[in-house]
Coordinates of C-alpha atoms in Angstrom, one line a residue:
X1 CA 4.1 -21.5 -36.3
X2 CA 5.1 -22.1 -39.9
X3 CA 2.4 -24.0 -41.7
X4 CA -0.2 -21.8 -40.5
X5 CA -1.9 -19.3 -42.9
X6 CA -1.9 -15.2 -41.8
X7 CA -5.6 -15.9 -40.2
X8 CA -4.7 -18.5 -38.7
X9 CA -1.7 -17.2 -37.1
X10 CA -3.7 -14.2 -36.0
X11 CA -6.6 -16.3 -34.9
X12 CA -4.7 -19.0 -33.7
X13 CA -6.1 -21.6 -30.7
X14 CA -2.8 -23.6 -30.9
X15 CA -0.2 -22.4 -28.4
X16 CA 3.7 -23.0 -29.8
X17 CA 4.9 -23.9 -26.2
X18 CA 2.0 -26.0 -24.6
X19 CA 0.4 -28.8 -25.5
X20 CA -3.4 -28.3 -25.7
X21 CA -5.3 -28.0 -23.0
X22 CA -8.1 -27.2 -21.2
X23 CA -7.3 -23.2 -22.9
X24 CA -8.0 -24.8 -26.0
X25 CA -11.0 -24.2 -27.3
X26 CA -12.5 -22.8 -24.6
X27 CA -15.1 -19.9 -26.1
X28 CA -13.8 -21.2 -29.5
X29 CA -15.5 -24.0 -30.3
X30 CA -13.1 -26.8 -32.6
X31 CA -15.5 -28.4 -35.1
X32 CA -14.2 -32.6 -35.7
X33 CA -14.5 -34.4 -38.4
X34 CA -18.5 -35.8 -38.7
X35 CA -17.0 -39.6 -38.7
X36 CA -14.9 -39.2 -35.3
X37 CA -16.2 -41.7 -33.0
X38 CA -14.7 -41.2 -29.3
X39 CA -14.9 -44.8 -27.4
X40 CA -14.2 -42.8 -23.9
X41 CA -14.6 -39.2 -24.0
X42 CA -13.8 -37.0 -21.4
X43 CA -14.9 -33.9 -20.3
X44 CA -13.0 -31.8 -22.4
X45 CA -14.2 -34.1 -25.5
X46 CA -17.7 -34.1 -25.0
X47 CA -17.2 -29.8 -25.1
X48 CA -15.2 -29.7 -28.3
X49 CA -17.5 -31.8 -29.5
X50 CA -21.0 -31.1 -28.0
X51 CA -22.1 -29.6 -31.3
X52 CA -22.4 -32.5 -33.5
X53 CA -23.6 -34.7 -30.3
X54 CA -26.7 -36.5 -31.5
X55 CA -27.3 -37.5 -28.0
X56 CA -26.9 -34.5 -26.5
X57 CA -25.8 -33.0 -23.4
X58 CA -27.7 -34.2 -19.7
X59 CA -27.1 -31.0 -18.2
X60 CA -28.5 -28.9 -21.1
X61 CA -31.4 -31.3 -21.6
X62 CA -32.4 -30.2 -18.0
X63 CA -31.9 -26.5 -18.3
X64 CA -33.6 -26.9 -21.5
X65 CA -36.8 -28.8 -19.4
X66 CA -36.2 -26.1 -16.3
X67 CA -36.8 -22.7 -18.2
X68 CA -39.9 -20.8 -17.4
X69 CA -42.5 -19.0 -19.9
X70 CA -44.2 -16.3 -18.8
X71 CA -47.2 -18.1 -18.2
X72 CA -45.2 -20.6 -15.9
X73 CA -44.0 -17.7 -13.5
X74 CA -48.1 -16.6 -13.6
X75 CA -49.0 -19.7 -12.2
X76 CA -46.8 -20.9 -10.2
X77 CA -47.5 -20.6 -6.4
X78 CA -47.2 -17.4 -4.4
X79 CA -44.5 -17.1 -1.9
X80 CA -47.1 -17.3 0.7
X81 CA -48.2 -20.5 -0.5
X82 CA -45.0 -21.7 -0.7
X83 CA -43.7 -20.2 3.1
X84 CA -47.0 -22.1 4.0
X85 CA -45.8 -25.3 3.1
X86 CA -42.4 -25.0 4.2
X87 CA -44.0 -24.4 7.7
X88 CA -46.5 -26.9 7.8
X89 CA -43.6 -29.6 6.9
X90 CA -41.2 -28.1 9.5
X91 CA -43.6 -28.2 12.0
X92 CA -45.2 -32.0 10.9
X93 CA -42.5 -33.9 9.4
X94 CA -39.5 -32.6 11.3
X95 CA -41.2 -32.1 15.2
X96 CA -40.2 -35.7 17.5
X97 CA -42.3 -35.8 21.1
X98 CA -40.8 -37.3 24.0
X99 CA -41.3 -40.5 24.6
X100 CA -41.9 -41.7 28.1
X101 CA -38.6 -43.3 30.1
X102 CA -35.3 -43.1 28.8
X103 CA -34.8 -41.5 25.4
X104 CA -31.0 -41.0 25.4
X105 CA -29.2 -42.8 23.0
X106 CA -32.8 -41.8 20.5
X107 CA -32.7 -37.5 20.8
X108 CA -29.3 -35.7 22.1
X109 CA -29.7 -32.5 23.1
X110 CA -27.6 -30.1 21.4
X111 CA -26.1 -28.8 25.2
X112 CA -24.8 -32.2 25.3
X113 CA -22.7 -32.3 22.1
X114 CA -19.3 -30.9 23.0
X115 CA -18.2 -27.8 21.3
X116 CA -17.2 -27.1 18.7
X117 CA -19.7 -29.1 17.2
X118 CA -23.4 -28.9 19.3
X119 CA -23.0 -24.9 19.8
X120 CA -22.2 -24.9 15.8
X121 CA -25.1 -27.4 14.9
X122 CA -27.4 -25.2 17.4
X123 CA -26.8 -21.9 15.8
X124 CA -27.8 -24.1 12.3
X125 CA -30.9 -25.0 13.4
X126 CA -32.1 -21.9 14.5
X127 CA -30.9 -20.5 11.4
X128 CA -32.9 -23.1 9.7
X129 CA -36.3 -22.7 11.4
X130 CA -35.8 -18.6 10.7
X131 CA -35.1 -18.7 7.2
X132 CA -36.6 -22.2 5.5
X133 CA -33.3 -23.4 4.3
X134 CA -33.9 -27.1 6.3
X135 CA -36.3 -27.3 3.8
X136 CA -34.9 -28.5 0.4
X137 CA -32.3 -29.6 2.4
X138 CA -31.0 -31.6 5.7
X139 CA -28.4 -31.3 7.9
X140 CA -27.0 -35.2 8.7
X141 CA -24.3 -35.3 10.9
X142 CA -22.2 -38.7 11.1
X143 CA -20.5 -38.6 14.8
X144 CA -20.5 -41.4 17.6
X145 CA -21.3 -44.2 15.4
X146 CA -24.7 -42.8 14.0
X147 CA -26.0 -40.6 11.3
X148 CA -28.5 -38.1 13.2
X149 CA -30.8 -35.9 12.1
X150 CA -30.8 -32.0 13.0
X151 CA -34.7 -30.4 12.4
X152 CA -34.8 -27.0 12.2
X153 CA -35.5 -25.0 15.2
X154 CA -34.2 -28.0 17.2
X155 CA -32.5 -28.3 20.5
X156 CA -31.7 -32.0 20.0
X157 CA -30.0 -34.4 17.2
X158 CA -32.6 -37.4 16.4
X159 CA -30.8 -40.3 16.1
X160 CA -31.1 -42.4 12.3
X161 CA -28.8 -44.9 11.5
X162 CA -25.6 -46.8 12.8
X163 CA -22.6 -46.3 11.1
X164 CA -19.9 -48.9 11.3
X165 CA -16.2 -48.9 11.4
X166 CA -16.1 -50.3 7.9
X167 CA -18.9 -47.9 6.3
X168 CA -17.3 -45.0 7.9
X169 CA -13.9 -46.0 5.9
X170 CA -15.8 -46.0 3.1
X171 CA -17.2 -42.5 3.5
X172 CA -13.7 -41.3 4.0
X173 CA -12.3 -42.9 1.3
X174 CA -15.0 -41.6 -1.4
X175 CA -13.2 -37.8 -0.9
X176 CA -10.7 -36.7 -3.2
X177 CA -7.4 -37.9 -1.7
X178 CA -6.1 -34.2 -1.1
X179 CA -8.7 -33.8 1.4
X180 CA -8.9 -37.3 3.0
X181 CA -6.7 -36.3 6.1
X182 CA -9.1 -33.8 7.1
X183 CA -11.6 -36.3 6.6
X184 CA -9.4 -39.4 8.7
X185 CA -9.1 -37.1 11.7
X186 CA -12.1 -35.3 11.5
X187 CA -14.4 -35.5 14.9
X188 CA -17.7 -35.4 12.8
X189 CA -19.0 -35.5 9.1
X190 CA -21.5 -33.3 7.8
X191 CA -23.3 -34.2 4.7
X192 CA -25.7 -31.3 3.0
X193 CA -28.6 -33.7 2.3
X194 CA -30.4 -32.4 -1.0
X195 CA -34.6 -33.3 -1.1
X196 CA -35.7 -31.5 -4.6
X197 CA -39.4 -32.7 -5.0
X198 CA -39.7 -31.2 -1.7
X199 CA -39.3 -27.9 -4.3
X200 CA -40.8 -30.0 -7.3
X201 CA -43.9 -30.6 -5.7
X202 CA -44.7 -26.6 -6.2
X203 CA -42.0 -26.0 -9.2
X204 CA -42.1 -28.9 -11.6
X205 CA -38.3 -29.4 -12.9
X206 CA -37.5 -26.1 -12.0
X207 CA -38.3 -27.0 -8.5
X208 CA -34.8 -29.2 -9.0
X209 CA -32.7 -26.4 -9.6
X210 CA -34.3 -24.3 -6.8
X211 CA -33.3 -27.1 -4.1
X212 CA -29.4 -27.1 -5.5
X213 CA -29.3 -23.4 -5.3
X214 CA -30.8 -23.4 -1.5
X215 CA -28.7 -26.1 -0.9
X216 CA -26.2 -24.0 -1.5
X217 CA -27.4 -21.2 0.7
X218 CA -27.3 -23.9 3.3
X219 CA -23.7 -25.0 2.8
X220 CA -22.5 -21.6 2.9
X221 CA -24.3 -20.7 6.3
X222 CA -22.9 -24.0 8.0
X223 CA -19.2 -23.8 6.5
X224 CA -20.0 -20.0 8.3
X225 CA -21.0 -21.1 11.5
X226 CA -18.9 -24.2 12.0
X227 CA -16.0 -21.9 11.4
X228 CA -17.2 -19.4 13.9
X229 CA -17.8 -22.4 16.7
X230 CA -13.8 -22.9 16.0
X231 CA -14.3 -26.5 14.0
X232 CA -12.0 -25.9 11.0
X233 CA -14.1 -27.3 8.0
X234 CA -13.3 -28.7 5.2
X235 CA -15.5 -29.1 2.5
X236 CA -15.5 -31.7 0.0
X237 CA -18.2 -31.5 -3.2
X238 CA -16.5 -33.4 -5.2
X239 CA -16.9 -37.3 -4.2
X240 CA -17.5 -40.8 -4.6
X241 CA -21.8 -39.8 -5.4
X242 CA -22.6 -43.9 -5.4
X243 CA -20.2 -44.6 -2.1
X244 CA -21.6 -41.5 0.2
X245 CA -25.3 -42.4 -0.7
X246 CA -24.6 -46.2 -0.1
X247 CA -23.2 -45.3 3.5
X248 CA -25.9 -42.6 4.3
X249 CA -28.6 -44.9 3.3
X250 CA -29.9 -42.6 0.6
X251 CA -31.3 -43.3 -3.0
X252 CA -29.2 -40.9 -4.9
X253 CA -31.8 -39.6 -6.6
X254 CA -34.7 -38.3 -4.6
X255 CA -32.2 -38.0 -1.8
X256 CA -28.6 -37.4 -2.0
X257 CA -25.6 -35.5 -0.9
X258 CA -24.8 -32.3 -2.5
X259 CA -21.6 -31.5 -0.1
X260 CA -19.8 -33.3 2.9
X261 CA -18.0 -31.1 5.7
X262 CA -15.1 -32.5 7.9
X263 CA -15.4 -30.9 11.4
X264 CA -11.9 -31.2 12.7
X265 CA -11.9 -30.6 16.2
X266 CA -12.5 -33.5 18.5
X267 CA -16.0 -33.9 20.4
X268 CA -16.3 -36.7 22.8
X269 CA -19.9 -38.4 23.1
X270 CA -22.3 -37.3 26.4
X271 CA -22.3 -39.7 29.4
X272 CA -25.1 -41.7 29.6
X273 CA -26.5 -45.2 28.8
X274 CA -27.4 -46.7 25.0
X275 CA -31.1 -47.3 24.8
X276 CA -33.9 -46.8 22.4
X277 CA -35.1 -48.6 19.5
X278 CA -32.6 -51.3 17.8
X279 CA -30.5 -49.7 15.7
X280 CA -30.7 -49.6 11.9
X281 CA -34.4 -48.1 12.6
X282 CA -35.0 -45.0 10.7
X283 CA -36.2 -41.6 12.0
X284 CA -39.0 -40.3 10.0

């Protein structure tokens, strides 16, 4: 370390063995030179130098939008109100009537789904309906083709989108590549849908940071369950954002993955004919 003054021998952020790394400068902020442009930052740049940043970080420019005053808290809506509205959703926007004739192929009832999977996605649901979670959030589950829709307090999968051999490649590609076997063999994929104006709508911005946070809640529950059903998950939150929203037929912005689970175990499709509306149509 000769070079270095006393202080900064004693204070010193430079290791003699190591390069520098992420330990460097971590809670001891390194101050540039005000003329250093960076022409591709990366992480690590844009935190050694987030405080001469005219642009500013994204991510504090929402907390900054998402704190509260006191007189925020005072009128925000009452759990009550909000419980109320969680229920009248649940029971509006996430109820599906039986059609007369043949629905198969359209709803799936959850005794169908081989285990591990359709006792896992059952406990989930009612979990859901008990606690609100399927609120901020859905549960899509990509098996047999399809992306499908589990409601909360359902007994049945509701049947959204087709899934192709090619878009399903995709999806499995867009995980990082230490988990992409899990992913290859996997029997079913499910994706943690995040919906924050469904919190906005009450909350404002803050509503945003609610829905991530419950989302949460709700990846932690199924990762819980599907591991007690005996699917091995793996859980993937780091991915290709534009590539899974693509596949899933979602906007990435109003409506977008937060996590993707790989349930390992392998669940063969029910018995019975195709039929219902063509595919491509969207539950709603």
């Amino acid at each position: 370390m000769t070079g270095l003054s006393d202080f900064q021998q004693e204070n010193r952020i430079v290791f003699e063995t190591e390069e520098p790394g992420y330990e460097h400068g971590v809670e001891q902020t390194v101050l540039s030179g005000p003329g250093l442009q960076l022409l591709n930052p990366t992480a690590r740049d844009q935190y050694q130098h987030r405080l001469h940043d005219v642009d500013g970080s994204v991510s504090e420019l929402f907390q900054a939008n998402a704190r509260w005053r006191q007189c925020d808290l005072l009128s925000a809506p009452s759990e009550e109100e909000q419980k109320q509205l969680r229920s009248w959703f649940l029971a509006s926007g996430r109820t599906y009537t039986t059609v007369d004739g043949d629905t198969s192929g359209i709803q799936i009832p959850l005794d169908q789904v081989p285990a591990p999977l359709g006792p896992g996605l059952a406990a989930l649901a009612e979990i859901g309906g008990d606690s609100g979670v399927l609120y901020a959030s859905d549960i899509v589950v990509v098996w047999q083709g399809h992306t499908w829709l589990l409601p909360a307090s359902s007994d049945r999968l509701v049947r959204m989108r087709r899934i192709s051999d090619t878009k399903l490649q995709r999806l499995r590609a867009a995980v990082p590549e230490d988990k992409r076997s899990a992913f290859d063999e996997a029997a079913a994929i499910v994706s943690v849908t995040t919906v924050p104006w469904r919190i906005e709508i009450m909350q404002g911005p803050r509503g945003y940071r609610v829905a991530l946070q419950q989302s949460g809640l709700l990846l932690a529950a199924t990762m819980q369950i599907l591991s007690r059903s005996g699917g091995a998950p793996i859980v993937a939150t780091e991915f290709a954002d534009v590539v899974v929203d693509d596949v899933l037929d979602q906007d990435g912005v109003e409506r977008f993955t937060t996590a993707l689970v790989a349930v390992s175990a392998r669940a063969q499709a029910p018995q019975h004919p195709q039929a219902g509306p063509a595919d491509g149509q969207e539950s709603k």
